[in-house]
Short mmCIF file of C-alpha atoms in Angstrom, two decimals:
data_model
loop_
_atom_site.label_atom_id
_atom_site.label_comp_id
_atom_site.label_asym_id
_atom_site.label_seq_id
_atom_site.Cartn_x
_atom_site.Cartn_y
_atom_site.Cartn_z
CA UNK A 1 0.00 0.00 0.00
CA UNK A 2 2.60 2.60 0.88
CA UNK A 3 4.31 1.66 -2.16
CA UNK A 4 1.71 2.29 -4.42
CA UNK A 5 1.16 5.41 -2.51
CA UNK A 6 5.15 6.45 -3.25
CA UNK A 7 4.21 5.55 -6.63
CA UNK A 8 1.27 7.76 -6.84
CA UNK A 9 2.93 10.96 -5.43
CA UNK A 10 5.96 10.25 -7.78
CA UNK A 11 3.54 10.30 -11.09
CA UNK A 12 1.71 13.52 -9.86
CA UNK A 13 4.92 14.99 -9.36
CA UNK A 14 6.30 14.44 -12.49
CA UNK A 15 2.42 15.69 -14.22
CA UNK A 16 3.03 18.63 -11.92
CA UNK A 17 6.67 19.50 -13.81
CA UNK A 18 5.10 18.84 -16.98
CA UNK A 19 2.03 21.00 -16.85
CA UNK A 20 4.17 23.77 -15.46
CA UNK A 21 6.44 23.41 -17.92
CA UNK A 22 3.24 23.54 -20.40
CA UNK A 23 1.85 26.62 -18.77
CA UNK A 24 5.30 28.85 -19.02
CA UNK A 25 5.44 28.00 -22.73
CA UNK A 26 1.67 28.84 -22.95
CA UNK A 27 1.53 32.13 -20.97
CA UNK A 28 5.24 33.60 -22.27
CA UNK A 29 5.80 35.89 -25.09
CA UNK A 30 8.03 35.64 -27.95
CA UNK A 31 11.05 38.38 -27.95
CA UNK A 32 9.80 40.51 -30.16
CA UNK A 33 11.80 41.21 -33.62
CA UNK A 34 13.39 44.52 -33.25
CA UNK A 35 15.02 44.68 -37.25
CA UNK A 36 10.82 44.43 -38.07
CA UNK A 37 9.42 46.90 -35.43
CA UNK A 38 11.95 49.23 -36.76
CA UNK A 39 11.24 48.73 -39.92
CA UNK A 40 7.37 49.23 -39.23
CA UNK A 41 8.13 52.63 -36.95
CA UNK A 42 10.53 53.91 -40.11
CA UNK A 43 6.94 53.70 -43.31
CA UNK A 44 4.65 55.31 -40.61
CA UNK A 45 6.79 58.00 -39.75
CA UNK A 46 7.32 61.02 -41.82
CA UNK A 47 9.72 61.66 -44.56
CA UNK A 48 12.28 63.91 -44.86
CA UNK A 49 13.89 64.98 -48.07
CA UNK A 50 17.46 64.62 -46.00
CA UNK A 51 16.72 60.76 -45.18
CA UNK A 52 14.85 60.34 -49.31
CA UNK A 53 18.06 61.91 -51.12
CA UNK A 54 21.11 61.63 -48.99
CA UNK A 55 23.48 63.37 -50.75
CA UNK A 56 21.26 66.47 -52.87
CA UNK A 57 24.44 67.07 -55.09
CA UNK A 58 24.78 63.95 -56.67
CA UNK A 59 20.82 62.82 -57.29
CA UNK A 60 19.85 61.34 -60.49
CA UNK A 61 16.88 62.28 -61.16
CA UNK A 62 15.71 60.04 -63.93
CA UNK A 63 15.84 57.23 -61.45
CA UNK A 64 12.95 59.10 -59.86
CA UNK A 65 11.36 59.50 -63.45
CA UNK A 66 8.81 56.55 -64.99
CA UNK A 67 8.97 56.38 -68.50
CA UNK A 68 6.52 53.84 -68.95
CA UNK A 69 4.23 55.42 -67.09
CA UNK A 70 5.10 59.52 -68.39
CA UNK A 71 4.26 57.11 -71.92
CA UNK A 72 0.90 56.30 -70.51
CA UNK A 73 -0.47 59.71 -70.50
CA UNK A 74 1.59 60.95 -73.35
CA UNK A 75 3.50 60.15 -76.48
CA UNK A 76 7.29 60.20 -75.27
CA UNK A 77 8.99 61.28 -78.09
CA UNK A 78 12.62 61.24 -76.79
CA UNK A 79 13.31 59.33 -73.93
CA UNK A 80 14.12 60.64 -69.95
CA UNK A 81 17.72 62.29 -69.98
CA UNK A 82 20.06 63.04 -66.94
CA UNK A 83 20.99 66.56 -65.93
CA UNK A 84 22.82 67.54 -62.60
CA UNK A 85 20.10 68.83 -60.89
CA UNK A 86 16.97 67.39 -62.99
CA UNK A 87 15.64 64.87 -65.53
CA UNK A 88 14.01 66.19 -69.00
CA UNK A 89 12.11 64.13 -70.97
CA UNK A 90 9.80 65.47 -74.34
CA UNK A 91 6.55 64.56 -75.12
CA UNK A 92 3.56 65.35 -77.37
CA UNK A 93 0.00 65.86 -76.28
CA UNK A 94 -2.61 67.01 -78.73
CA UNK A 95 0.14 67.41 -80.97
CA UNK A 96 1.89 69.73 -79.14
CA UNK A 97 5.07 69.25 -77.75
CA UNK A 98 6.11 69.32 -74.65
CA UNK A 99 9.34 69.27 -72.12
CA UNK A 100 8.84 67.29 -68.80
CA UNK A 101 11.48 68.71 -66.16
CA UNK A 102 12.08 66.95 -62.47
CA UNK A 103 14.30 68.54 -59.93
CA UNK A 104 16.39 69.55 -58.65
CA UNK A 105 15.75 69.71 -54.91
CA UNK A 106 14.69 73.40 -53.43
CA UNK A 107 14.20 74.10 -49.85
CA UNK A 108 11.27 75.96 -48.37
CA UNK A 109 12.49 79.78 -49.37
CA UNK A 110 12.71 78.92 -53.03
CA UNK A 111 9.51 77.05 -53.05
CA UNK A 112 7.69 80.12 -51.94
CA UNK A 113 9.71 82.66 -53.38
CA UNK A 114 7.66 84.34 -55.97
CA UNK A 115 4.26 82.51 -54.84
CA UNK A 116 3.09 80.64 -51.85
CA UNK A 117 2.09 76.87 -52.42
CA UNK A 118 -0.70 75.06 -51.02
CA UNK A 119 -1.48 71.06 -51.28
CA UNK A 120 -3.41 70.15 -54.53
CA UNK A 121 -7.37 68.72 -53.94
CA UNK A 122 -8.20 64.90 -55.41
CA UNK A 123 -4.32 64.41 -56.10
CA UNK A 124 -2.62 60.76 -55.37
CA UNK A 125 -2.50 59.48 -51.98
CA UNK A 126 0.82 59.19 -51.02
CA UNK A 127 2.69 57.66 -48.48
CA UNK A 128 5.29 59.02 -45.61
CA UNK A 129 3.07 61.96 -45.61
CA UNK A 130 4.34 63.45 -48.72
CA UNK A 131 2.46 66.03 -50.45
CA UNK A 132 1.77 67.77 -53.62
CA UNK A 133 1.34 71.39 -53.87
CA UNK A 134 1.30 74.19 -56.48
CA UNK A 135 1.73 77.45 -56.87
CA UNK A 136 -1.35 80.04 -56.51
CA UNK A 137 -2.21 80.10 -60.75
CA UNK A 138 -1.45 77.77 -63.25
CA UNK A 139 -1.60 79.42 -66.99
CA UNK A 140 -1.81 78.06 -69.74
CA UNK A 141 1.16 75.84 -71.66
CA UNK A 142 3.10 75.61 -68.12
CA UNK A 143 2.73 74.05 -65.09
CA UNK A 144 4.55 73.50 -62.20
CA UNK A 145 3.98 71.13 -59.18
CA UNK A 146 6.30 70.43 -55.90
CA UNK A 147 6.46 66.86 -54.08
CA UNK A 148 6.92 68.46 -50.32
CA UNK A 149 8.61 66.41 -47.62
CA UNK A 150 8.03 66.92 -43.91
CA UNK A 151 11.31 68.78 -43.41
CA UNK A 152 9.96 71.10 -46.08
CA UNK A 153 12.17 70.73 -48.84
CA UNK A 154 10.81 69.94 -52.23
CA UNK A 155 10.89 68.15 -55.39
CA UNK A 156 10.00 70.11 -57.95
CA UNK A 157 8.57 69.26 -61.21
CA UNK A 158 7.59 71.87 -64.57
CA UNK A 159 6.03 71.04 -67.91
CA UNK A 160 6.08 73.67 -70.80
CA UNK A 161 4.44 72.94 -73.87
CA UNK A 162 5.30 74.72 -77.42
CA UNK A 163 2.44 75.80 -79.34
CA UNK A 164 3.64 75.41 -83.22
CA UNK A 165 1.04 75.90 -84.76
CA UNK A 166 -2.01 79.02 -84.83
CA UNK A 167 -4.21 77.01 -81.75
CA UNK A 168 -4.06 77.61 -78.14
CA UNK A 169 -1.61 76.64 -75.83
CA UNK A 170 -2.40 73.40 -74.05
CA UNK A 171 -4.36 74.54 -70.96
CA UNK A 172 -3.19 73.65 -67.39
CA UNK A 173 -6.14 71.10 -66.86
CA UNK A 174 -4.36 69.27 -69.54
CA UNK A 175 -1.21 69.67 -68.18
CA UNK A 176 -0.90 69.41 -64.56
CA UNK A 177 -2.19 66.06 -64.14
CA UNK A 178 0.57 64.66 -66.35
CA UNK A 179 2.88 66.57 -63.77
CA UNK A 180 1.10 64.87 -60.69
CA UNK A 181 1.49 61.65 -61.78
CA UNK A 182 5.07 61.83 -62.70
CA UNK A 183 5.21 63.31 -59.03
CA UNK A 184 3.63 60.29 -57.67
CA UNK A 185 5.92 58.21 -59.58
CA UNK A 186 8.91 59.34 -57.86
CA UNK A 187 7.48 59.36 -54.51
CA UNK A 188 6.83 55.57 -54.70
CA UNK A 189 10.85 55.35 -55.59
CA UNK A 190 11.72 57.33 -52.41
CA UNK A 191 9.22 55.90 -50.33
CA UNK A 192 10.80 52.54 -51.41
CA UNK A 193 14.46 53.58 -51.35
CA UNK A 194 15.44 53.18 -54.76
CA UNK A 195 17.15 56.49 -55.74
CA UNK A 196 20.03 56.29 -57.55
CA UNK A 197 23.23 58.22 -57.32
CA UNK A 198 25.43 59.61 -60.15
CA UNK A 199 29.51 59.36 -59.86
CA UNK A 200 31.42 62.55 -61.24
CA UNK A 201 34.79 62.22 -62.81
CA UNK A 202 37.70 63.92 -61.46
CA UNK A 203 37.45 67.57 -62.48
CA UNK A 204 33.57 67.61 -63.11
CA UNK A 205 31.29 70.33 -62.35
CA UNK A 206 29.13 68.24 -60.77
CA UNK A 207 31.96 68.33 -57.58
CA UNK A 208 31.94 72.18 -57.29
CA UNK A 209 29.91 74.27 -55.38
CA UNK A 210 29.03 77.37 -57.95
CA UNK A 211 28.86 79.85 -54.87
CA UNK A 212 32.56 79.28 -54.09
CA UNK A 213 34.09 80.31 -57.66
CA UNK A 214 33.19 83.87 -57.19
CA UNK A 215 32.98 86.39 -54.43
CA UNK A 216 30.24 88.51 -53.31
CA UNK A 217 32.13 91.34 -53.45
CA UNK A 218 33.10 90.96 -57.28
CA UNK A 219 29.31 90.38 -58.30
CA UNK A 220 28.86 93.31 -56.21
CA UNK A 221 31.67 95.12 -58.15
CA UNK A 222 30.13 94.30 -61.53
CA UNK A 223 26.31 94.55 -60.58
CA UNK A 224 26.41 97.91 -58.33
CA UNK A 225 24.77 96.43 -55.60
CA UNK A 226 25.89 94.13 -52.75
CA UNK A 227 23.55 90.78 -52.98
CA UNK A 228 24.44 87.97 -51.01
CA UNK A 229 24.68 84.68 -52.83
CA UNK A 230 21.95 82.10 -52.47
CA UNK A 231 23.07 78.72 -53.04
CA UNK A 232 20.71 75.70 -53.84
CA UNK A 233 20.83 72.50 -51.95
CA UNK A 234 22.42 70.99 -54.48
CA UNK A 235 25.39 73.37 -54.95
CA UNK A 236 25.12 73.24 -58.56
CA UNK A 237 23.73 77.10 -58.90
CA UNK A 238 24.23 79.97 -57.42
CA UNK A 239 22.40 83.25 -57.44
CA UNK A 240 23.03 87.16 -56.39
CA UNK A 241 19.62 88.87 -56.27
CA UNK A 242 16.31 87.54 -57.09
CA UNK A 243 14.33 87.77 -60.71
CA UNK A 244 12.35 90.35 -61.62
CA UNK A 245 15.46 92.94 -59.89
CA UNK A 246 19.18 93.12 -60.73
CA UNK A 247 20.49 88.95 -60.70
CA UNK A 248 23.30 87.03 -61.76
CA UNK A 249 22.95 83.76 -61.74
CA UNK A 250 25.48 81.38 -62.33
CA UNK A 251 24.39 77.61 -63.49
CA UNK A 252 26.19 74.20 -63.80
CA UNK A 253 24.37 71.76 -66.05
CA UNK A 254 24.66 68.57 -68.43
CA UNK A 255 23.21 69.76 -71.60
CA UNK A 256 23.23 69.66 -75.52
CA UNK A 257 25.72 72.16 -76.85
CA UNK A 258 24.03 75.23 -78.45
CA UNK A 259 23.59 74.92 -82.22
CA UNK A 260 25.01 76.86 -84.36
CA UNK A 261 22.48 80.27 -85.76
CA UNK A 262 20.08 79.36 -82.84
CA UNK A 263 20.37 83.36 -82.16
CA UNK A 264 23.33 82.98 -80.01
CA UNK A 265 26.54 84.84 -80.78
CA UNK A 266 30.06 83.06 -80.56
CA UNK A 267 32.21 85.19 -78.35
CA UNK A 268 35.70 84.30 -76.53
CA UNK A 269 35.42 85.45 -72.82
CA UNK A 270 37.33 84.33 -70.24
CA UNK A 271 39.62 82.04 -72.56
CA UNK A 272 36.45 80.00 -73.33
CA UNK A 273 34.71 79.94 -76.47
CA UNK A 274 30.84 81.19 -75.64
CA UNK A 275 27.49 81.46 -77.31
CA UNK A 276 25.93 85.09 -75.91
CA UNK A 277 22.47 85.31 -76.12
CA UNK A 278 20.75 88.77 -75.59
CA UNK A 279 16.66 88.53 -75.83
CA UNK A 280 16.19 92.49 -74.43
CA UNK A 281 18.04 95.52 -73.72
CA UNK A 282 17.67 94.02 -69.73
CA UNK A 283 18.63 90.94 -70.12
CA UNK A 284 21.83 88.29 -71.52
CA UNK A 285 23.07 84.88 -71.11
CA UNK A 286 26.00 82.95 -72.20
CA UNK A 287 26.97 79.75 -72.13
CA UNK A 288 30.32 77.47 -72.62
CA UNK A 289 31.01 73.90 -72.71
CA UNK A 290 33.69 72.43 -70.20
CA UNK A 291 34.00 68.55 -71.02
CA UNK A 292 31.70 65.52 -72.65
CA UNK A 293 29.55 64.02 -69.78
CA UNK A 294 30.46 60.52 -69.43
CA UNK A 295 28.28 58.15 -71.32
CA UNK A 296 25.99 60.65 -73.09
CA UNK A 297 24.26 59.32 -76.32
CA UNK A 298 23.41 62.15 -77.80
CA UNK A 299 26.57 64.43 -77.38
CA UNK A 300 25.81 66.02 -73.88
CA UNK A 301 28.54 68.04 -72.85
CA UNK A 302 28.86 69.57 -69.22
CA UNK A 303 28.28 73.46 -69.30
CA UNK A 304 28.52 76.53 -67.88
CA UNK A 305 25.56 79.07 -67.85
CA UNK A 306 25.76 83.18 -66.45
CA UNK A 307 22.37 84.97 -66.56
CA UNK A 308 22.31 88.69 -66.06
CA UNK A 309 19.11 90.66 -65.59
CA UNK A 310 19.32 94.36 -65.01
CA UNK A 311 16.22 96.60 -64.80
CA UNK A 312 17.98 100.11 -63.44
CA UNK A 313 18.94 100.77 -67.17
CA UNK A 314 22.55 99.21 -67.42
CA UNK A 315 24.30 96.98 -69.36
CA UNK A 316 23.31 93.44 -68.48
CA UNK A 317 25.64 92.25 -71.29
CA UNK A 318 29.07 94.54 -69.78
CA UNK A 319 27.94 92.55 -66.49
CA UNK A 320 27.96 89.09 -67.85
CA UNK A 321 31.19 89.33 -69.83
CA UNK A 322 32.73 90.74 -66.25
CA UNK A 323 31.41 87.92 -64.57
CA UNK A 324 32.62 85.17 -67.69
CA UNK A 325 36.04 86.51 -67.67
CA UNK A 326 36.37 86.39 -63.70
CA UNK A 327 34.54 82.84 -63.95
CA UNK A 328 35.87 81.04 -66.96
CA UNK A 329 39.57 80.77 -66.29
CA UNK A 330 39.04 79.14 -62.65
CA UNK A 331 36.65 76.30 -63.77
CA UNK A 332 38.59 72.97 -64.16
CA UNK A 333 40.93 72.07 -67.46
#
């Protein structure tokens, strides 16, 4: 009997360390998986143009541009091509053509320079709590769209179309939409990380910040006023007063080189060959061609842009060649 009792008691025991060890696996939580939480916390939080881009000087922008879809809501009639600081694509709608710009990345002042913004109505739903805004009018054959990030720096985005013919230029109803959608486009790629970088030779302009190869003081010197220079995030312009007043601006790009009779006259300034271009007695340009870009299909070449604007009744032309000759001999070989 007392053996069957020490049995007994030696069986409940052992049910006893089994259950328990039952209930602790029932009752217990798994550690939870931080890499996932993380990754959770990171798409519900908002998203800053800083943590999208990375680097703002070397973004290429057509990795932020859909061709396929840009061809579902219009002909594209040359294909998506990479600037320093956007992407340009043409197209044709209603048998108009058209030029599809995105970027560069602006920051909150230049966004609301000359206008105010405010979010678009019935636009995409996008994620990260990016937004769409535009300016306060849209007229007709332009328009122009920003994708805003919560630090409030922008991607912005411009179409232009070129009325050829007698008609009407393509209203912004027409427009706009197109620009939304290529807007929405490239916030899916940021949302889902899959902006692309360009690499710039040794010697490229893309490297150089355009505020640092002139002074204030000898814009100042040439312009009779004392701006202060206004860089862009991405370094690759620079400007000394604002349009619609006395500006230079000085601009890097990665661009066709200027055809020959396109109204431009060749000019030496600087030691550079140039193309000035003078479209009023306020205003001239030149521009002048540094090095090929590296793989270009079509002949892009990197270049060098000044744009003078003078509305006290000087000589915006006397100011740009000042500012070429001070400019031109200090960009790279």
């Amino acid at each position: 009997m007392r053996r069957n009792r020490a049995r007994w008691a030696a069986g409940i025991l052992v049910l006893v360390t089994l259950l328990s060890g039952c209930a602790s696996t029932i009752i217990g939580k798994p550690a939870p998986d931080r890499e996932a939480l993380a990754r959770i916390e990171d798409e519900r939080s908002p998203l800053t143009a800083a943590a999208a881009f990375g680097d703002y000087t070397t973004i290429d922008y057509c990795s932020l541009m859909d061709a396929a879809a840009l061809g579902r809501s219009a002909e594209v009639t040359d294909p998506p091509r990479v600037s320093l600081d956007n992407c340009i694509a043409k197209v044709k709608l209603d048998g108009q053509e058209a030029d599809v710009w995105l970027g560069g990345v602006v920051d909150e002042q230049g966004r609301n320079e000359y206008a105010p913004t405010t979010e678009i109505t019935g636009g995409p739903e996008l994620k990260r709590r990016l937004t769409i805004e535009k300016p306060s009018s849209d007229y007709d054959g332009s328009c122009y769209r920003y994708l805003v990030f919560a630090d409030q720096f922008s991607l912005q985005a411009n179409i232009s179309s070129f009325n050829t013919t007698s008609g009407s230029d393509l209203a912004p109803e027409r427009l706009c939409p197109i620009l939304e959608e290529v807007l929405a486009q490239a916030a899916t790629v940021v949302v889902e990380k899959r902006v692309k970088h360009l690499s710039f030779p040794a010697g490229s302009l893309g490297s150089i910040d355009a505020c640092s190869v002139v002074t204030d003081a000898e814009i100042g010197s040439y312009l009779g006023s004392t701006p202060s220079a206004r860089r862009t995030p991405t370094k690759h312009s620079c400007r000394w007063g604002r349009s619609g007043e006395d500006y230079v601006s000085l601009y890097f790009s990665v661009d066709l080189p200027v055809p020959a009779g396109a109204g431009y006259t060749a000019e030496t300034l600087g030691g550079r060959q140039a193309m000035v271009w003078t479209s009023s007695d306020s205003y001239c340009s030149a521009q002048t061609t540094l090095k090929p870009w590296p793989g270009a299909q079509k002949g892009e070449v990197e270049t060098v842009s000044i744009f003078v604007s003078r509305y006290d009744g000087g000589d915006p032309c006397g100011v740009m060649r000042n500012v070429a000759n001070t400019v031109f001999p200090r960009l790279p070989a």
